[in-house]
Coordinates of C-alpha atoms (C1' of nucleotides) in Angstrom, one line a residue:
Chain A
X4 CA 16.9 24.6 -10.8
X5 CA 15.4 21.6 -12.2
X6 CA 15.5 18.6 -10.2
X7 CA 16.7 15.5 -12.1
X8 CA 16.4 13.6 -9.0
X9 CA 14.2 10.1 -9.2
X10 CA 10.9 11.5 -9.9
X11 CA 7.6 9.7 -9.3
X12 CA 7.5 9.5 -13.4
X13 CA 11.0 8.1 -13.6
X14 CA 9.6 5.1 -11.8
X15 CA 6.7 2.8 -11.8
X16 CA 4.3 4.2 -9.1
X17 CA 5.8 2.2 -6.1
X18 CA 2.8 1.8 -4.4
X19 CA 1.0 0.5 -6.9
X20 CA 3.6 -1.8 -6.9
X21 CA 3.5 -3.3 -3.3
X22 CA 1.5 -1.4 -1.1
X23 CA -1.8 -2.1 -0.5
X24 CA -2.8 -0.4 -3.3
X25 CA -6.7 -0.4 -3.3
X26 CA -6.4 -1.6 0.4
X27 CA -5.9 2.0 1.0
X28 CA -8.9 4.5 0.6
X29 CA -9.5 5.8 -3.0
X30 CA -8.8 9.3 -2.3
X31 CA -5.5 8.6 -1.1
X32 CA -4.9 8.5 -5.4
X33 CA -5.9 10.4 -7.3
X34 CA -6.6 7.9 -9.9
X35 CA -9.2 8.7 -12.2
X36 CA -8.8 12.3 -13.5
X37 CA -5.1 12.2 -14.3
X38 CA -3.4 9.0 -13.5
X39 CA 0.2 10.4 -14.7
X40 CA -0.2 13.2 -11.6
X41 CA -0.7 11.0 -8.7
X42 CA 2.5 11.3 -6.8
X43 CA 3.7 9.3 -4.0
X44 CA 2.5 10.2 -0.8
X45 CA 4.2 10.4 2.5
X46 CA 2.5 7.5 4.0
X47 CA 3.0 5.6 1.1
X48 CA 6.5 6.2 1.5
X49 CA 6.7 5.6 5.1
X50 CA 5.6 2.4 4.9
X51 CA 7.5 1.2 2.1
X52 CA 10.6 2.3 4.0
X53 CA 9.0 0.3 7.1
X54 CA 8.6 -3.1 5.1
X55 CA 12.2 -3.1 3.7
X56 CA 15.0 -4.5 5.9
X57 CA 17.3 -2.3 4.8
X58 CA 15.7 0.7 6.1
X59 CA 15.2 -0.7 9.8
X60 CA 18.3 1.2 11.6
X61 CA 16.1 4.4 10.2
X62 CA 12.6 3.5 10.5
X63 CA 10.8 0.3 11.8
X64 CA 8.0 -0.7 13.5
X65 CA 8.2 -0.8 17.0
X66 CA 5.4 -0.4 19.8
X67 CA 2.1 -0.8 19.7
X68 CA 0.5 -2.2 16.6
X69 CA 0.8 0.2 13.6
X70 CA 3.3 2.5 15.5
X71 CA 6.8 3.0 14.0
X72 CA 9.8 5.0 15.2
X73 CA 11.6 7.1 13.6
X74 CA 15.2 6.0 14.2
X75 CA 16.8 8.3 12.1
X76 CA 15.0 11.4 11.1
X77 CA 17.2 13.4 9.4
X78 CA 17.6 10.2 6.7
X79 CA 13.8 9.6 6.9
X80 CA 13.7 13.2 5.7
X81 CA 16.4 13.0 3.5
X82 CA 15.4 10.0 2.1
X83 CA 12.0 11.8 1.4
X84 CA 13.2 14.8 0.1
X85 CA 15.3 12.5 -2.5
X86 CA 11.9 11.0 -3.4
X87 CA 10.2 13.9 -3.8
X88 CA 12.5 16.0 -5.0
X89 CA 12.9 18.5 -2.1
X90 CA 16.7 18.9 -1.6
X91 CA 15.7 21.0 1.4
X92 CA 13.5 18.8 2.9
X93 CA 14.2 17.4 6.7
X94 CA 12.8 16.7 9.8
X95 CA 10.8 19.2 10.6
X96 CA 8.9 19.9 7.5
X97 CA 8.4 16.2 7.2
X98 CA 7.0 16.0 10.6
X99 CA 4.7 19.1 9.6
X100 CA 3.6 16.9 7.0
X101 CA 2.6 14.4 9.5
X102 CA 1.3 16.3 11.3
X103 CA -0.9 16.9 8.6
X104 CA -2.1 13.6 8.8
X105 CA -3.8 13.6 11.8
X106 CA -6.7 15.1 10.5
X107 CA -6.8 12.4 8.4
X108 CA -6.7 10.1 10.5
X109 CA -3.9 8.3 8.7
X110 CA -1.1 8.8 11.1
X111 CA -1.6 10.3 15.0
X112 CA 1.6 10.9 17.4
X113 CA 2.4 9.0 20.2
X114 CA 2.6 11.2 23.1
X115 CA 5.4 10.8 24.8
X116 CA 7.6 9.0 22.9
X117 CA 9.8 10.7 20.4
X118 CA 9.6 10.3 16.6
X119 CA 7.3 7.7 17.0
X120 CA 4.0 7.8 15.0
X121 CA 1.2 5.2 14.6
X122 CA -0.5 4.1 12.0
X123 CA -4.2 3.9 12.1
X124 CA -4.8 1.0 9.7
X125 CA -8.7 1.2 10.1
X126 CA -8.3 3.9 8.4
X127 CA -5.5 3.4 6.2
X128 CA -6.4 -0.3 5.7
X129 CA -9.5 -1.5 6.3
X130 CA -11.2 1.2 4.7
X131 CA -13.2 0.9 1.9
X132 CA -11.5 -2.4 1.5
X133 CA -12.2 -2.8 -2.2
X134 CA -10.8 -5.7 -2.9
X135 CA -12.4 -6.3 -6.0
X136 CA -12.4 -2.8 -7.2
X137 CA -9.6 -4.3 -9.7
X138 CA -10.2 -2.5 -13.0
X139 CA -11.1 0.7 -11.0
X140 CA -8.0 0.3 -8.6
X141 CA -5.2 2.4 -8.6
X142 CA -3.0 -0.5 -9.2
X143 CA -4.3 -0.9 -12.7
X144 CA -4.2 2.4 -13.4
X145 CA -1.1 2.7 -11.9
X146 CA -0.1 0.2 -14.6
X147 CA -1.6 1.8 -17.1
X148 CA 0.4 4.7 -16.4
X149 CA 3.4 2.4 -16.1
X150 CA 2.8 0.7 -19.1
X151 CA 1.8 4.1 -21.2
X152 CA 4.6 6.2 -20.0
X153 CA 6.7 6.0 -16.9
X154 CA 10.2 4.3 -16.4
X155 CA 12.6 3.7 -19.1
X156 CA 16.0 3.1 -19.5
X157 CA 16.6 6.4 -21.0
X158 CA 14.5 7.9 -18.2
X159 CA 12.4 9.5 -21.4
X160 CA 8.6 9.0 -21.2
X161 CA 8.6 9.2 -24.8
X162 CA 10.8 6.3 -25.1
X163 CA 8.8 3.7 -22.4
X164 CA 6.2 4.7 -24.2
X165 CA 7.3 3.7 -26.9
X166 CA 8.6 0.3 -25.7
X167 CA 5.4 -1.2 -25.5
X168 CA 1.8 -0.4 -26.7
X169 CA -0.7 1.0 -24.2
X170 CA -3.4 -1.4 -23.2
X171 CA -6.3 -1.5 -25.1
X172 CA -8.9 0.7 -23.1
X173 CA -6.7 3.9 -20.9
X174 CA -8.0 4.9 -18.0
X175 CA -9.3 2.1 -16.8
X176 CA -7.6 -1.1 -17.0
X177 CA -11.1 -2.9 -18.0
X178 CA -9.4 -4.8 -20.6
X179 CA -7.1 -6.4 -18.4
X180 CA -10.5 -8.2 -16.7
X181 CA -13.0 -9.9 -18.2
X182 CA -16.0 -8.2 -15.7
X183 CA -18.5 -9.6 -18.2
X184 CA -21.2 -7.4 -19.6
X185 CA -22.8 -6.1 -16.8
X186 CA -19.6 -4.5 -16.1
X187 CA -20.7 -1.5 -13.6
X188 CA -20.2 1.9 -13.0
X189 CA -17.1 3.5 -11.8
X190 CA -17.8 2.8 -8.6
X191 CA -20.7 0.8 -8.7
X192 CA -18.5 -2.5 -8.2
X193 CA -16.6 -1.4 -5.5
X194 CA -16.2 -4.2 -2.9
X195 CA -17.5 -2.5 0.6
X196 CA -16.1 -4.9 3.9
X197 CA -19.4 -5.5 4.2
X198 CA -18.9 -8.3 1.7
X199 CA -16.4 -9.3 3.7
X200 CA -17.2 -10.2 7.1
X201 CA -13.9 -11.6 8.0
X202 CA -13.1 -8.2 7.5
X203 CA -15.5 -7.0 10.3
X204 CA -14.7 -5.0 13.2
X205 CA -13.8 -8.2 15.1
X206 CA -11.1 -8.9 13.3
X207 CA -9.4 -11.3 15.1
X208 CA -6.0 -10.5 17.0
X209 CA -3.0 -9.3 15.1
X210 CA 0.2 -8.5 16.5
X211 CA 2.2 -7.8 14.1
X212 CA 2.3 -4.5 11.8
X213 CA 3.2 -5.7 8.3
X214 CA 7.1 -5.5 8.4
X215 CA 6.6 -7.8 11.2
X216 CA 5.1 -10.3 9.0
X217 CA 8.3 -10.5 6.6
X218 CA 9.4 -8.1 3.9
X219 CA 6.9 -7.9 0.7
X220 CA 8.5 -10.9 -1.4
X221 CA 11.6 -9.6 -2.9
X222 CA 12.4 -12.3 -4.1
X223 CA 13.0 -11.9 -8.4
X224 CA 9.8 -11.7 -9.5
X225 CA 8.0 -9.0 -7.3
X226 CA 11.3 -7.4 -6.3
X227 CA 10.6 -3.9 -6.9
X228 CA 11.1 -4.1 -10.8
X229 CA 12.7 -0.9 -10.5
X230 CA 15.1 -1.8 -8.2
X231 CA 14.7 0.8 -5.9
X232 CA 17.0 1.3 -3.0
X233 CA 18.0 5.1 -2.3
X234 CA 20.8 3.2 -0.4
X235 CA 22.7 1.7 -3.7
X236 CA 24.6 3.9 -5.4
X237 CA 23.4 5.6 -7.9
X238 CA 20.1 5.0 -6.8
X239 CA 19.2 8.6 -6.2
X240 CA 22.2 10.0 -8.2
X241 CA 21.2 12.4 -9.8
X242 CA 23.3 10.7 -13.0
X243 CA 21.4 7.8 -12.6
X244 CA 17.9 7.2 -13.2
X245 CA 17.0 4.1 -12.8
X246 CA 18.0 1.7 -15.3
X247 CA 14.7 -0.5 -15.5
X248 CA 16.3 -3.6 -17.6
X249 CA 13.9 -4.7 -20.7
X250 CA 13.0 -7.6 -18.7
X251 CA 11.2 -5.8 -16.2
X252 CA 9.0 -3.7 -18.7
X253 CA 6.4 -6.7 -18.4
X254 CA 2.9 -6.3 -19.3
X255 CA 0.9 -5.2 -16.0
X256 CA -0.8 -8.8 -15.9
X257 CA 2.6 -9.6 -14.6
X258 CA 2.9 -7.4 -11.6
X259 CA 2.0 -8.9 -8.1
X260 CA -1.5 -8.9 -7.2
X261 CA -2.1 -6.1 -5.8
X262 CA -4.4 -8.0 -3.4
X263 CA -1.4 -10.3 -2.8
X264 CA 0.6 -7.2 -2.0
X265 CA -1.9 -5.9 -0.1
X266 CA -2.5 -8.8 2.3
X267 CA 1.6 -8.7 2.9
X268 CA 1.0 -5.3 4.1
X269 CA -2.8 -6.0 6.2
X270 CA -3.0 -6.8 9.6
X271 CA -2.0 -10.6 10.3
X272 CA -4.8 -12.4 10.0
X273 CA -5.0 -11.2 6.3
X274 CA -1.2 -11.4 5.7
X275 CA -1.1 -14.8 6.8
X276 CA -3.4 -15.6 3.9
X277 CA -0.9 -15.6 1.9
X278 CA 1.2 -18.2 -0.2
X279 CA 4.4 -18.5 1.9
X280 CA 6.3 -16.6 0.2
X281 CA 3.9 -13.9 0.1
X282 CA 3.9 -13.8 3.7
X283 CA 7.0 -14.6 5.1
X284 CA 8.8 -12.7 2.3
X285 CA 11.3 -14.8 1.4
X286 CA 13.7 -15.8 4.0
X287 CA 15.5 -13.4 5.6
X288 CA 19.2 -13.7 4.0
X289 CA 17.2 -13.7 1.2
X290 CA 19.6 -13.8 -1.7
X291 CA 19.5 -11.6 -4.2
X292 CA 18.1 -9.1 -2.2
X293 CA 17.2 -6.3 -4.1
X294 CA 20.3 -5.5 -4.0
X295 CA 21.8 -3.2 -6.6
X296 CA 21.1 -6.1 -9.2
X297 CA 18.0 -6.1 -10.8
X298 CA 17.1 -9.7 -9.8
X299 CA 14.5 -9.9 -12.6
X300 CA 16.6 -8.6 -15.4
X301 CA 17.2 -10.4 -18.3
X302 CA 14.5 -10.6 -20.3
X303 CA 13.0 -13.0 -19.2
X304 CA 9.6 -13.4 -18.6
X305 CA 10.2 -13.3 -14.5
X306 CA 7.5 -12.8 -13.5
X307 CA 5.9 -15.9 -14.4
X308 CA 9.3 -17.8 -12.1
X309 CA 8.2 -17.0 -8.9
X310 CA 10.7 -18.7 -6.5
X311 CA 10.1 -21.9 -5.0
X312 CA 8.6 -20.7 -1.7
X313 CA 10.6 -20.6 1.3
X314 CA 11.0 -24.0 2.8
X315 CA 10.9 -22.6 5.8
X316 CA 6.9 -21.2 6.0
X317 CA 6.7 -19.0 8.3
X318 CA 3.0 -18.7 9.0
X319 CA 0.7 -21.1 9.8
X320 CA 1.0 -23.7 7.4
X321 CA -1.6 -21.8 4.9
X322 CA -0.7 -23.3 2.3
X323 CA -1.7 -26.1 3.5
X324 CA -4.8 -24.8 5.2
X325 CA -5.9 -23.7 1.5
X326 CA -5.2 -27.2 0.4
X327 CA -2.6 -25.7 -2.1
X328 CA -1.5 -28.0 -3.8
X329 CA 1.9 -28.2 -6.5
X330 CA -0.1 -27.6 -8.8
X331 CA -2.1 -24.9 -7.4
X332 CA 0.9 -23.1 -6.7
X333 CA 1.9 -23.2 -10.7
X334 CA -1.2 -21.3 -11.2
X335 CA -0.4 -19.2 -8.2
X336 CA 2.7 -18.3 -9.7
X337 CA 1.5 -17.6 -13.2
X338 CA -2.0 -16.0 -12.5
X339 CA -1.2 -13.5 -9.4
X340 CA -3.6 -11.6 -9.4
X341 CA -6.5 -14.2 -9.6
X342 CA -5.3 -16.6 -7.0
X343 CA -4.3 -14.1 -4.3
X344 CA -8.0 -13.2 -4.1
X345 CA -9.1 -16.9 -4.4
X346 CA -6.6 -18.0 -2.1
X347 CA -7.0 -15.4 0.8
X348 CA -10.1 -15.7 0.9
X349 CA -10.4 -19.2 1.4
X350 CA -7.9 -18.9 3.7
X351 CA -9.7 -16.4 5.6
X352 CA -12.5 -18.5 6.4
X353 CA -10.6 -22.0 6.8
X354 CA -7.5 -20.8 7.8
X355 CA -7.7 -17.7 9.9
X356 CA -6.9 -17.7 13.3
X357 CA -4.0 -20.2 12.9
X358 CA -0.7 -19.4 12.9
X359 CA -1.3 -15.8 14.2
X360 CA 2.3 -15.7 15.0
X361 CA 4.8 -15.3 12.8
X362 CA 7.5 -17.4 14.1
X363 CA 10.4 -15.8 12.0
X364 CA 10.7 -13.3 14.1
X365 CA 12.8 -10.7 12.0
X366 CA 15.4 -8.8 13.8
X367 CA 15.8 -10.4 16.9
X368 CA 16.0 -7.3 18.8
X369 CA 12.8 -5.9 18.5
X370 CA 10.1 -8.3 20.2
X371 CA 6.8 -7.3 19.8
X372 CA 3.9 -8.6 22.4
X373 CA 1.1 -9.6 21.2
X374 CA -0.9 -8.1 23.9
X375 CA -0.7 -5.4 22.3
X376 CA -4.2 -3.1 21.6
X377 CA -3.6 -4.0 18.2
X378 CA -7.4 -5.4 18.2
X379 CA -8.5 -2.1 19.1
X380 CA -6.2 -0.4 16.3
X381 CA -8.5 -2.0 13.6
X382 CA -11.8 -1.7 15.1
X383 CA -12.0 1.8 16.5
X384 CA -12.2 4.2 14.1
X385 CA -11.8 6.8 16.8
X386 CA -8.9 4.8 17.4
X387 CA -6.5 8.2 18.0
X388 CA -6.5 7.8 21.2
X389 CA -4.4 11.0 21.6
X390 CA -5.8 13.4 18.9
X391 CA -9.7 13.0 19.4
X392 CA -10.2 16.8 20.2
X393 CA -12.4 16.9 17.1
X394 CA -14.2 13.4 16.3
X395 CA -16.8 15.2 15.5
X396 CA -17.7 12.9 12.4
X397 CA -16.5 9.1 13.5
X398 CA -18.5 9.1 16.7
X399 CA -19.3 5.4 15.4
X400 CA -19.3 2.5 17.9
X401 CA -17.5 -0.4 17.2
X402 CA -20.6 -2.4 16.5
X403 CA -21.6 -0.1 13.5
X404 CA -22.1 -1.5 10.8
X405 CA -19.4 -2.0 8.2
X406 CA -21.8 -0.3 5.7
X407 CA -22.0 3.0 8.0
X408 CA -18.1 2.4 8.7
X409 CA -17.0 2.5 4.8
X410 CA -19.3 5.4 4.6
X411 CA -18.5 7.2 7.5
X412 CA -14.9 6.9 7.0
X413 CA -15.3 7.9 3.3
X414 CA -17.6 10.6 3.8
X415 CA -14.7 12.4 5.9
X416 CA -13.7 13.0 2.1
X417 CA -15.8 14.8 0.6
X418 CA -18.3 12.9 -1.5
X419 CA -16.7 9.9 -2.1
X420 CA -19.5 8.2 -0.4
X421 CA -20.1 4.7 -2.2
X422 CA -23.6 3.7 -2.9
X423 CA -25.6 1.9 -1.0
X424 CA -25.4 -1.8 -1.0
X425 CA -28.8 -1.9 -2.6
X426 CA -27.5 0.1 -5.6
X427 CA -24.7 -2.4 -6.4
X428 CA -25.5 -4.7 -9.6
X429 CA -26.5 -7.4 -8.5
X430 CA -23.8 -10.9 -9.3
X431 CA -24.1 -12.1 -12.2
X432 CA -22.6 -15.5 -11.4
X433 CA -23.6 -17.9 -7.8
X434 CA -21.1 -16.4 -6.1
X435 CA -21.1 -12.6 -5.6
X436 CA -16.9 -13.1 -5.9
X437 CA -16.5 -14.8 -7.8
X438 CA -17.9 -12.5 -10.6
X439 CA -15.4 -9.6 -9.7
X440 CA -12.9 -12.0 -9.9
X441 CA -9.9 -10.8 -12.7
X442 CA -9.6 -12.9 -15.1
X443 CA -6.5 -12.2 -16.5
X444 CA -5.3 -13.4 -19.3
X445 CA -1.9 -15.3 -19.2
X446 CA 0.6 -13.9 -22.1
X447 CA 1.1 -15.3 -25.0
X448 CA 3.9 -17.5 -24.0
X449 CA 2.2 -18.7 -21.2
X450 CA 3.1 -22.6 -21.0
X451 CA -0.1 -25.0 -21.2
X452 CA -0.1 -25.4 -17.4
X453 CA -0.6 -22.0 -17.5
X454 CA -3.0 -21.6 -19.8
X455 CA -6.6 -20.0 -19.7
X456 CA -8.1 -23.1 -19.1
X457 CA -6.4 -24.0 -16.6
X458 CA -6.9 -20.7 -14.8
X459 CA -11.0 -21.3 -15.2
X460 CA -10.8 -24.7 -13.6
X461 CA -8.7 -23.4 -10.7
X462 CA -11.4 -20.7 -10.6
X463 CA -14.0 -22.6 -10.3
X464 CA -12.5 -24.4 -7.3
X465 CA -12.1 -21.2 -5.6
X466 CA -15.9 -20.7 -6.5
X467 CA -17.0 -23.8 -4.8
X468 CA -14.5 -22.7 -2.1
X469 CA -15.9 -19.9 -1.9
X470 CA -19.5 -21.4 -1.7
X471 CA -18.4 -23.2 1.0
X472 CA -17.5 -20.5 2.9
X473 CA -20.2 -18.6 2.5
X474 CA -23.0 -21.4 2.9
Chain B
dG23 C1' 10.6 17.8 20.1
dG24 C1' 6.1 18.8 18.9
dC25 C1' 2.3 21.6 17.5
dG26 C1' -0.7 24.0 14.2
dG27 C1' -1.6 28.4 11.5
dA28 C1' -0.6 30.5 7.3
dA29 C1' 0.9 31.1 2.8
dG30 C1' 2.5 29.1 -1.3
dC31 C1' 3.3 25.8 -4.8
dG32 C1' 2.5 22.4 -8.6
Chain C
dC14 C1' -5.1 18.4 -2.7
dG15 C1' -0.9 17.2 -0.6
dC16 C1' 2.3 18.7 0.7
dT17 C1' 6.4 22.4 1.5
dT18 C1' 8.0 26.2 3.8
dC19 C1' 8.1 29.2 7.5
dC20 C1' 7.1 30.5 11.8
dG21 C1' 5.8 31.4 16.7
dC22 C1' 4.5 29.0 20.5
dC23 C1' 4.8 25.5 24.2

DNA sequence: GGCGGAAGCG
DNA sequence: CGCTTCCGCC
């Protein structure tokens, strides 16, 4: 019998949309050969239900850093099966899929403790952080498929597709950056942490997994533009596809930054990076939560009217750490995808290590300590403390090397391996980011404060800041 | 509950 | 490949 539940092609990929998209290793996509069969996968899935409020009374983090219980497995699994399609799915083949995950590293038990599962964000994070890996991410792609044939009204490919052209160049998602001539190989512009030494193994303390840091902003322009919520009616009917109003069918260039998204989701000291309203998500009554209402519906353009962010900031002050100014914030709101990577990583280096605590502590009942070995969950790769029976292959110390790190973690997938450092083109402008930096284009009906220019200059202030840093 | 093997599926 | 399904074992 065919399932007509809500299928991965009836919706925008959700993790494309909010997850840490290429913050999490390529071959948890499978992007490049056939974009239109990557599915969700569990984890994905699992940590989506983690960052959303609504799903805390059946899943939330609790414990250690990167550890979540499951509160309620039979809706976890139901919730799943709904996803994927697996009327028959509960608890214990979910947990056998898992349990598959330990091997990979992604997930390991904790002993002792029932339902409850950590996280191993050095692998699942830290990863082959490829930050600039834009036009080869999966988030691009994912738009591409998005764009070329998922959601629609009708839940018909044939008639998304036909909403709105497909961009330029398939596959890739080159045309949405200008990489410049020199654009690179595949993979020969992938950004390795070793670019990124605030991204080292001594990452400084976090104590917070991501749904600790606030909810990925839900607030009307990044709420999930699909409106997802198994819990609203009709969200999983089987009658009821969802309804993705015309409004929301915006060009990819309007979707979050994935890097934005991806810092919400990243251990603090990256998630507090973020605008405000990245970070602390919005405040917690937040209105218009995603509620059964598509909060961006209507046609309009929302993407480009961010909401004022939260008076209340919630980390520490980053905005004004980043010297983000009114202005700045215009562009921030307009050009996503741009700023989030000039913005965090400014704030990396001038910010970081302030405001390490979020002080909106959501749901008052769960305190977390920040004691916690969270430090170790990021920089030991043989973090799984409870399944190493067979480290046979990440026998890396904590001082490795980054470059060894990405590679050694990658190479547990079979070829993957990225080149050397040495065989990466070199920069082609001062700044080795500033090269890889998206440039994307603002629509059409962009307002002049908005406009192309106007992008450049802010991103030649994020150069120098960037210079700064680095010098 | 938790585990992992095995087979099967798309 | 990433599960799903089933199962026996602890």
């Amino acid at each position: 019998m065919d399932c007509n539940c809500v299928s991965d092609l009836l919706l925008p990929p959700v993790p494309a949309l909010w997850t840490p998209g290429f913050a999490f290793p390529d071959w948890a996509y499978k992007p490049e050969s056939s974009p239109g069969s990557r599915q969700i996968q569990l984890w994905h899935f699992i940590l989506e239900l983690l960052q959303k409020e609504e799903y805390q009374g059946v899943i939330a983090w609790q414990g250690d850093y990167g550890e979540f219980v499951i509160k309620d497995p039979d809706e976890v699994a139901r919730l799943w099966g709904i996803r994927k399609c697996k009327p028959h799915m509960n608890y214990d083949k979910l947990s056998r899929a898992l349990r598959y995950y330990y091997n990979k590293r992604i997930l390991h038990k904790t002993k002792g403790k029932r339902f409850t599962y950590k996280f191993n964000f050095s692998k699942v994070v830290l990863v082959n952080y490829p930050i600039l890996d834009m036009a080869n991410s999966p988030f691009f792609l994912a738009q591409n498929h998005f764009n070329g044939g998922s959601a629609a009204p009708d839940c018909s490919p044939e008639a998304i597709q036909s909403l709105f052209p497909r961009l330029p160049d398939t596959g890739r998602g080159t045309s949405l950056f200008d990489r410049g001539s020199t654009a690179p190989g595949p993979d020969g512009d992938k950004l390795r942490l070793d670019t990124f030494p605030f991204l080292s193994s001594g990452a400084p303390c976090y104590s917070k997994p991501p749904s600790l840091l606030g909810p990925y902003p839900r607030n009307p322009p990044f709420d999930y533009p699909w409106s997802f919520n198994p819990y609203l009616p009709g969200a999983f009917s089987l009658n009821n596809c969802p309804k993705l109003p015309p409004g929301s069918l915006y060009p990819s260039q309007f979707y979050p930054s994935p890097l934005q998204s991806s810092l919400s989701q990243l251990p603090h000291p990256f998630s507090s990076l973020l605008p405000p309203g990245e970070a602390a998500g919005g405040e917690r009554g937040a209105p218009g939560q995603t509620g059964g209402t598509n909060s961006t519906a209507g046609g309009q353009p929302a993407r480009l009217c961010l909401p004022p962010y939260p008076g209340s900031l919630s980390m520490g002050r980053t905005d004004i750490a980043n010297g983000v100014t009114l202005g700045e914030r215009e562009r921030v709101e307009a050009n996503p995808s741009s700023t989030g990577l000039g913005l965090s990583l400014g704030a990396v280096s001038l910010g970081a290590g302030t405001g390490q605590q979020s002080p909106t502590e959501r749901r008052g009942g769960v305190k977390q300590d920040l004691e916690s070995d969270s430090d170790l969950e990021i920089t030991d790769l043989s973090d799984c403390s409870s399944d190493n029976e067979n480290e046979h292959d990440f026998g890396i110390g904590k001082e490795s090397s980054l470059v060894s790190r990405s590679s050694l973690v990658l190479d547990g997938k079979k070829g993957s391996l990225l080149p050397p450092i040495a065989s990466l083109p070199p920069p082609v402008s001062p700044h080795p980011l500033k090269s890889l930096m998206p440039l994307t284009p603002p629509p059409p009906s962009l307002p002049p404060s908005l406009s192309p220019s106007m992008a450049l200059h802010d991103r030649h202030r994020e150069a120098e800041t960037l210079k700064m840093i680095h010098s």
